[in-house]
């Protein structure tokens, strides 16, 4: 897994991932409160909520931890009061659409589905640009050393429609393996997938940083492939807001998008300090935070840039796992609102599928 070696204090189940709450956070799937002070750059008056997915355990958290520790909120006269973890894509969408939260970072397929269902959501920019945190592992007695050994085997993923299912399908396709050659099995969660691997129900299971570090080390798991070996840039998370918020609070959204970009730049230039900020605001050991950031490339993992290739790949993935019908189209012209992105980070909707 690209050198991801270290130790996490204990295995964290999928449920704990999804419920990860307390102390920190922002856009990626947890509900939180911010207060904008006075009439400054934040562009808001009174409490402001944000949504951060799988906060605070997963790598999605890092830029927000950096923003807190470096005082970026205060620079923009935004006072962070509280962050609470959400339970993933659908919850994050609801936090933004019906919960009154102005900004969220949500799984891209969840944003597209919500838009297609008439939610009035807008995608403002990217957040997480690939799947470098997702790997697939096996056990030594399965006779699997690489992707080429998978035909005839059973490959597990967490739940239907999940990132791990999408990664499994796209990785197989990227390796030139027909989907019918490998049995794909939903296991109900990440910890359940590891249990199924040990019990012989499946031959390959997904793991996610940072817990992948301890699982490989302590449970004798053997890495088979890291998803970015076969899956090109894939926007795991995008920044979303409702059209109403875009119209009523553009200054706040601009400030938060710029804050995120500033925190990403700091993370790229100072990964050890970023790891320390993440550790301070979560239960992730600092050595594991450092190892996790070393295992990914923060300069490509964290990005607000949107690209045609990556968004088209999301549509391809959604059709492959039946989140979209083959003939379905995405109205990108209505879904995207890129006014908060620099010109060089925007995508031409005409290039999108």
Short mmCIF file of C-alpha atoms in Angstrom, two decimals, residues 5-297:
data_model
loop_
_atom_site.label_atom_id
_atom_site.label_comp_id
_atom_site.label_asym_id
_atom_site.label_seq_id
_atom_site.Cartn_x
_atom_site.Cartn_y
_atom_site.Cartn_z
CA UNK A 5 3.29 0.99 7.48
CA UNK A 6 2.51 1.89 11.03
CA UNK A 7 0.09 1.18 13.78
CA UNK A 8 -3.38 2.35 14.72
CA UNK A 9 -4.45 1.87 18.29
CA UNK A 10 -7.41 -0.37 17.51
CA UNK A 11 -9.49 -1.55 14.58
CA UNK A 12 -12.36 0.80 13.81
CA UNK A 13 -15.52 -0.68 12.35
CA UNK A 14 -17.46 0.77 9.44
CA UNK A 15 -20.10 1.90 11.90
CA UNK A 16 -17.53 3.80 13.93
CA UNK A 17 -16.21 5.37 10.74
CA UNK A 18 -19.68 6.61 9.96
CA UNK A 19 -20.41 7.85 13.46
CA UNK A 20 -17.04 9.49 14.02
CA UNK A 21 -17.94 12.59 15.96
CA UNK A 22 -16.67 15.35 18.21
CA UNK A 23 -13.98 17.91 18.36
CA UNK A 24 -13.20 19.10 14.82
CA UNK A 25 -14.29 19.41 11.40
CA UNK A 26 -16.03 20.73 8.43
CA UNK A 27 -16.92 19.82 4.89
CA UNK A 28 -16.77 16.06 4.24
CA UNK A 29 -19.81 14.66 6.15
CA UNK A 30 -20.41 15.85 9.76
CA UNK A 31 -22.73 18.50 11.06
CA UNK A 32 -21.08 21.42 12.80
CA UNK A 33 -21.59 25.01 13.90
CA UNK A 34 -19.59 28.01 12.90
CA UNK A 35 -20.25 31.55 14.00
CA UNK A 36 -19.23 34.39 11.74
CA UNK A 37 -18.16 37.37 13.82
CA UNK A 38 -19.38 40.78 12.79
CA UNK A 39 -19.61 41.64 9.12
CA UNK A 40 -16.20 40.42 7.99
CA UNK A 41 -14.99 38.13 5.26
CA UNK A 42 -17.07 35.16 6.33
CA UNK A 43 -20.15 36.72 4.81
CA UNK A 44 -22.56 35.32 7.43
CA UNK A 45 -24.28 36.52 10.55
CA UNK A 46 -25.12 34.11 13.36
CA UNK A 47 -24.41 30.38 13.62
CA UNK A 48 -23.38 28.58 10.46
CA UNK A 49 -23.40 24.79 10.09
CA UNK A 50 -21.09 22.69 7.95
CA UNK A 51 -21.16 19.00 7.10
CA UNK A 52 -18.02 16.73 7.18
CA UNK A 53 -18.20 13.12 6.01
CA UNK A 54 -16.81 10.34 8.23
CA UNK A 55 -15.27 12.88 10.55
CA UNK A 56 -12.80 12.82 12.30
CA UNK A 57 -11.16 9.43 11.64
CA UNK A 58 -10.64 9.39 7.89
CA UNK A 59 -8.16 11.37 5.81
CA UNK A 60 -10.98 13.66 4.66
CA UNK A 61 -10.53 15.45 7.99
CA UNK A 62 -6.96 16.69 7.51
CA UNK A 63 -7.48 20.07 5.80
CA UNK A 64 -10.10 21.04 8.34
CA UNK A 65 -7.84 20.11 11.24
CA UNK A 66 -5.12 22.21 9.64
CA UNK A 67 -7.52 25.13 9.22
CA UNK A 68 -8.38 24.99 12.91
CA UNK A 69 -4.80 24.72 14.14
CA UNK A 70 -3.49 27.40 11.77
CA UNK A 71 -6.24 29.86 12.65
CA UNK A 72 -7.69 30.12 9.16
CA UNK A 73 -11.24 30.47 10.49
CA UNK A 74 -10.27 33.35 12.72
CA UNK A 75 -8.52 35.05 9.79
CA UNK A 76 -11.88 35.08 8.04
CA UNK A 77 -13.77 36.07 11.19
CA UNK A 78 -15.46 32.68 11.41
CA UNK A 79 -15.58 31.09 14.86
CA UNK A 80 -15.84 27.29 14.92
CA UNK A 81 -18.00 26.10 17.81
CA UNK A 82 -18.83 22.45 17.23
CA UNK A 83 -18.54 19.59 14.74
CA UNK A 84 -20.54 16.36 14.85
CA UNK A 85 -19.94 13.39 12.57
CA UNK A 86 -22.51 12.36 9.98
CA UNK A 87 -23.20 8.92 8.59
CA UNK A 88 -21.99 9.44 5.06
CA UNK A 89 -23.32 10.63 1.71
CA UNK A 90 -27.08 10.52 2.22
CA UNK A 91 -26.85 12.11 5.66
CA UNK A 92 -24.56 14.85 4.42
CA UNK A 93 -26.95 15.67 1.60
CA UNK A 94 -29.85 15.89 4.05
CA UNK A 95 -27.79 18.11 6.36
CA UNK A 96 -27.34 20.56 3.51
CA UNK A 97 -30.73 20.28 1.79
CA UNK A 98 -33.09 20.06 4.76
CA UNK A 99 -30.86 20.76 7.74
CA UNK A 100 -29.97 24.29 6.76
CA UNK A 101 -26.21 23.71 6.61
CA UNK A 102 -24.67 25.92 3.91
CA UNK A 103 -21.81 23.70 2.79
CA UNK A 104 -21.00 20.00 2.69
CA UNK A 105 -18.41 17.67 1.22
CA UNK A 106 -20.22 14.59 0.02
CA UNK A 107 -19.54 11.51 -2.08
CA UNK A 108 -19.89 12.58 -5.71
CA UNK A 109 -22.45 9.88 -6.64
CA UNK A 110 -24.61 10.96 -3.69
CA UNK A 111 -24.53 14.55 -4.92
CA UNK A 112 -25.51 13.49 -8.45
CA UNK A 113 -28.33 11.27 -7.20
CA UNK A 114 -29.68 14.01 -4.93
CA UNK A 115 -29.62 16.49 -7.81
CA UNK A 116 -31.42 14.05 -10.11
CA UNK A 117 -34.09 13.66 -7.43
CA UNK A 118 -34.76 17.41 -7.47
CA UNK A 119 -32.83 18.53 -4.39
CA UNK A 120 -31.62 21.80 -5.90
CA UNK A 121 -28.01 21.01 -5.00
CA UNK A 122 -25.04 22.63 -6.67
CA UNK A 123 -21.53 21.19 -6.90
CA UNK A 124 -19.16 24.07 -6.17
CA UNK A 125 -15.85 22.27 -6.58
CA UNK A 126 -13.85 19.23 -5.64
CA UNK A 127 -12.68 18.13 -2.19
CA UNK A 128 -11.07 14.66 -2.43
CA UNK A 129 -9.56 13.91 -5.81
CA UNK A 130 -8.81 10.18 -5.84
CA UNK A 131 -9.08 6.89 -3.91
CA UNK A 132 -5.49 6.63 -2.66
CA UNK A 133 -6.79 5.72 0.80
CA UNK A 134 -8.53 2.53 -0.43
CA UNK A 135 -6.68 -0.77 -0.93
CA UNK A 136 -7.65 -4.42 -1.25
CA UNK A 137 -6.02 -7.20 0.75
CA UNK A 138 -6.02 -10.96 1.07
CA UNK A 139 -4.54 -13.71 3.28
CA UNK A 140 -1.35 -15.66 2.53
CA UNK A 141 -3.18 -18.96 1.96
CA UNK A 142 -5.41 -17.66 -0.88
CA UNK A 143 -2.77 -17.85 -3.61
CA UNK A 144 -3.34 -14.24 -4.63
CA UNK A 145 -0.36 -11.99 -5.25
CA UNK A 146 -1.77 -9.47 -7.72
CA UNK A 147 -4.86 -8.39 -9.61
CA UNK A 148 -4.11 -10.99 -12.30
CA UNK A 149 -4.86 -13.77 -9.79
CA UNK A 150 -8.45 -12.60 -9.14
CA UNK A 151 -10.41 -14.37 -11.91
CA UNK A 152 -12.37 -17.19 -10.27
CA UNK A 153 -12.11 -15.57 -6.83
CA UNK A 154 -14.61 -13.66 -4.70
CA UNK A 155 -14.00 -9.98 -4.06
CA UNK A 156 -15.77 -8.30 -1.16
CA UNK A 157 -16.86 -4.69 -0.70
CA UNK A 158 -18.67 -2.91 2.10
CA UNK A 159 -22.16 -2.02 0.85
CA UNK A 160 -23.99 -1.60 -2.46
CA UNK A 161 -23.33 1.84 -3.93
CA UNK A 162 -20.31 2.39 -1.70
CA UNK A 163 -16.91 3.79 -2.63
CA UNK A 164 -15.44 0.32 -2.12
CA UNK A 165 -17.87 -1.24 -4.61
CA UNK A 166 -17.04 1.45 -7.13
CA UNK A 167 -13.32 0.95 -6.56
CA UNK A 168 -13.65 -2.83 -7.01
CA UNK A 169 -15.53 -2.47 -10.31
CA UNK A 170 -13.32 0.26 -11.76
CA UNK A 171 -10.10 -1.52 -10.71
CA UNK A 172 -11.19 -4.74 -12.38
CA UNK A 173 -12.12 -2.86 -15.54
CA UNK A 174 -8.83 -0.95 -15.42
CA UNK A 175 -6.94 -4.24 -15.19
CA UNK A 176 -8.80 -5.61 -18.21
CA UNK A 177 -10.69 -8.23 -16.19
CA UNK A 178 -14.31 -8.92 -17.15
CA UNK A 179 -16.68 -8.36 -14.24
CA UNK A 180 -18.16 -11.82 -14.72
CA UNK A 181 -14.78 -13.42 -14.07
CA UNK A 182 -14.77 -12.27 -10.42
CA UNK A 183 -17.66 -12.67 -8.00
CA UNK A 184 -18.44 -9.40 -6.20
CA UNK A 185 -19.94 -9.75 -2.72
CA UNK A 186 -21.44 -7.07 -0.46
CA UNK A 187 -20.37 -7.74 3.14
CA UNK A 188 -22.29 -5.08 5.10
CA UNK A 189 -19.27 -3.07 6.23
CA UNK A 190 -15.50 -2.89 6.29
CA UNK A 191 -14.99 -4.89 9.47
CA UNK A 192 -17.51 -7.45 8.20
CA UNK A 193 -15.46 -7.78 5.02
CA UNK A 194 -12.32 -8.60 7.03
CA UNK A 195 -14.30 -11.15 9.03
CA UNK A 196 -15.59 -12.68 5.80
CA UNK A 197 -12.03 -12.84 4.47
CA UNK A 198 -10.86 -14.74 7.55
CA UNK A 199 -13.84 -17.10 7.38
CA UNK A 200 -13.31 -17.89 3.71
CA UNK A 201 -16.48 -16.20 2.46
CA UNK A 202 -14.43 -13.89 0.24
CA UNK A 203 -10.86 -13.95 -1.03
CA UNK A 204 -10.14 -10.21 -1.19
CA UNK A 205 -11.39 -7.41 1.08
CA UNK A 206 -11.14 -3.60 1.07
CA UNK A 207 -9.30 -1.62 3.74
CA UNK A 208 -9.13 2.15 4.24
CA UNK A 209 -6.45 4.33 5.78
CA UNK A 210 -5.62 4.90 8.56
CA UNK A 211 -6.96 1.63 9.99
CA UNK A 212 -5.49 -0.33 7.08
CA UNK A 213 -2.08 0.17 8.68
CA UNK A 214 -2.89 -1.74 11.85
CA UNK A 215 -4.96 -4.35 10.03
CA UNK A 216 -2.16 -5.32 7.67
CA UNK A 217 0.42 -5.37 10.46
CA UNK A 218 -1.57 -7.05 13.21
CA UNK A 219 -3.80 -9.45 11.26
CA UNK A 220 -1.31 -10.77 8.74
CA UNK A 221 -3.10 -9.34 5.71
CA UNK A 222 -1.35 -9.22 2.35
CA UNK A 223 -1.84 -6.17 0.10
CA UNK A 224 -3.08 -7.10 -3.38
CA UNK A 225 -3.44 -3.67 -4.98
CA UNK A 226 -3.91 -0.02 -4.20
CA UNK A 227 -6.86 1.37 -6.14
CA UNK A 228 -5.02 4.25 -7.80
CA UNK A 229 -2.89 1.66 -9.63
CA UNK A 230 -5.98 0.97 -11.77
CA UNK A 231 -8.38 3.87 -11.14
CA UNK A 232 -7.48 7.28 -12.53
CA UNK A 233 -8.38 10.50 -10.77
CA UNK A 234 -11.74 9.84 -9.14
CA UNK A 235 -13.43 12.64 -7.15
CA UNK A 236 -14.46 10.81 -3.98
CA UNK A 237 -15.95 13.96 -2.45
CA UNK A 238 -17.19 17.24 -3.88
CA UNK A 239 -18.24 20.48 -2.18
CA UNK A 240 -22.00 21.07 -2.31
CA UNK A 241 -24.47 23.79 -1.40
CA UNK A 242 -28.09 24.52 -2.27
CA UNK A 243 -28.91 27.05 -4.95
CA UNK A 244 -30.58 29.11 -2.23
CA UNK A 245 -27.36 29.30 -0.20
CA UNK A 246 -25.37 30.17 -3.34
CA UNK A 247 -27.73 33.09 -3.90
CA UNK A 248 -27.94 34.26 -0.30
CA UNK A 249 -24.47 33.60 1.15
CA UNK A 250 -21.94 33.76 -1.70
CA UNK A 251 -19.31 35.53 0.44
CA UNK A 252 -19.41 32.78 3.06
CA UNK A 253 -19.09 30.04 0.44
CA UNK A 254 -16.22 31.87 -1.26
CA UNK A 255 -14.44 32.23 2.07
CA UNK A 256 -14.84 28.56 2.96
CA UNK A 257 -13.69 27.35 -0.45
CA UNK A 258 -10.60 29.55 -0.21
CA UNK A 259 -9.99 28.38 3.36
CA UNK A 260 -10.02 24.76 2.22
CA UNK A 261 -7.60 25.50 -0.58
CA UNK A 262 -5.28 27.30 1.84
CA UNK A 263 -5.34 24.31 4.19
CA UNK A 264 -4.61 21.93 1.31
CA UNK A 265 -1.58 24.01 0.32
CA UNK A 266 -0.32 23.86 3.91
CA UNK A 267 -0.84 20.09 4.03
CA UNK A 268 1.13 19.56 0.83
CA UNK A 269 4.01 21.74 2.03
CA UNK A 270 3.98 20.62 5.68
CA UNK A 271 2.69 17.02 5.86
CA UNK A 272 4.12 16.27 9.32
CA UNK A 273 2.50 19.37 10.83
CA UNK A 274 -0.75 18.48 9.06
CA UNK A 275 -0.55 14.96 10.51
CA UNK A 276 -0.04 16.42 13.98
CA UNK A 277 -3.11 18.64 13.53
CA UNK A 278 -5.20 15.64 12.48
CA UNK A 279 -3.97 13.57 15.41
CA UNK A 280 -4.66 16.39 17.86
CA UNK A 281 -8.26 16.64 16.70
CA UNK A 282 -9.00 12.91 16.52
CA UNK A 283 -8.06 9.57 18.07
CA UNK A 284 -5.60 8.77 15.28
CA UNK A 285 -2.08 8.26 16.62
CA UNK A 286 0.35 10.80 15.19
CA UNK A 287 2.64 8.11 13.75
CA UNK A 288 -0.33 6.63 11.90
CA UNK A 289 -1.41 10.04 10.68
CA UNK A 290 2.09 10.60 9.29
CA UNK A 291 2.14 7.15 7.67
CA UNK A 292 -1.29 7.71 6.11
CA UNK A 293 -0.26 11.01 4.54
CA UNK A 294 2.94 9.38 3.29
CA UNK A 295 0.88 6.63 1.65
CA UNK A 296 -1.09 9.11 -0.44
CA UNK A 297 0.02 12.12 -2.44
#
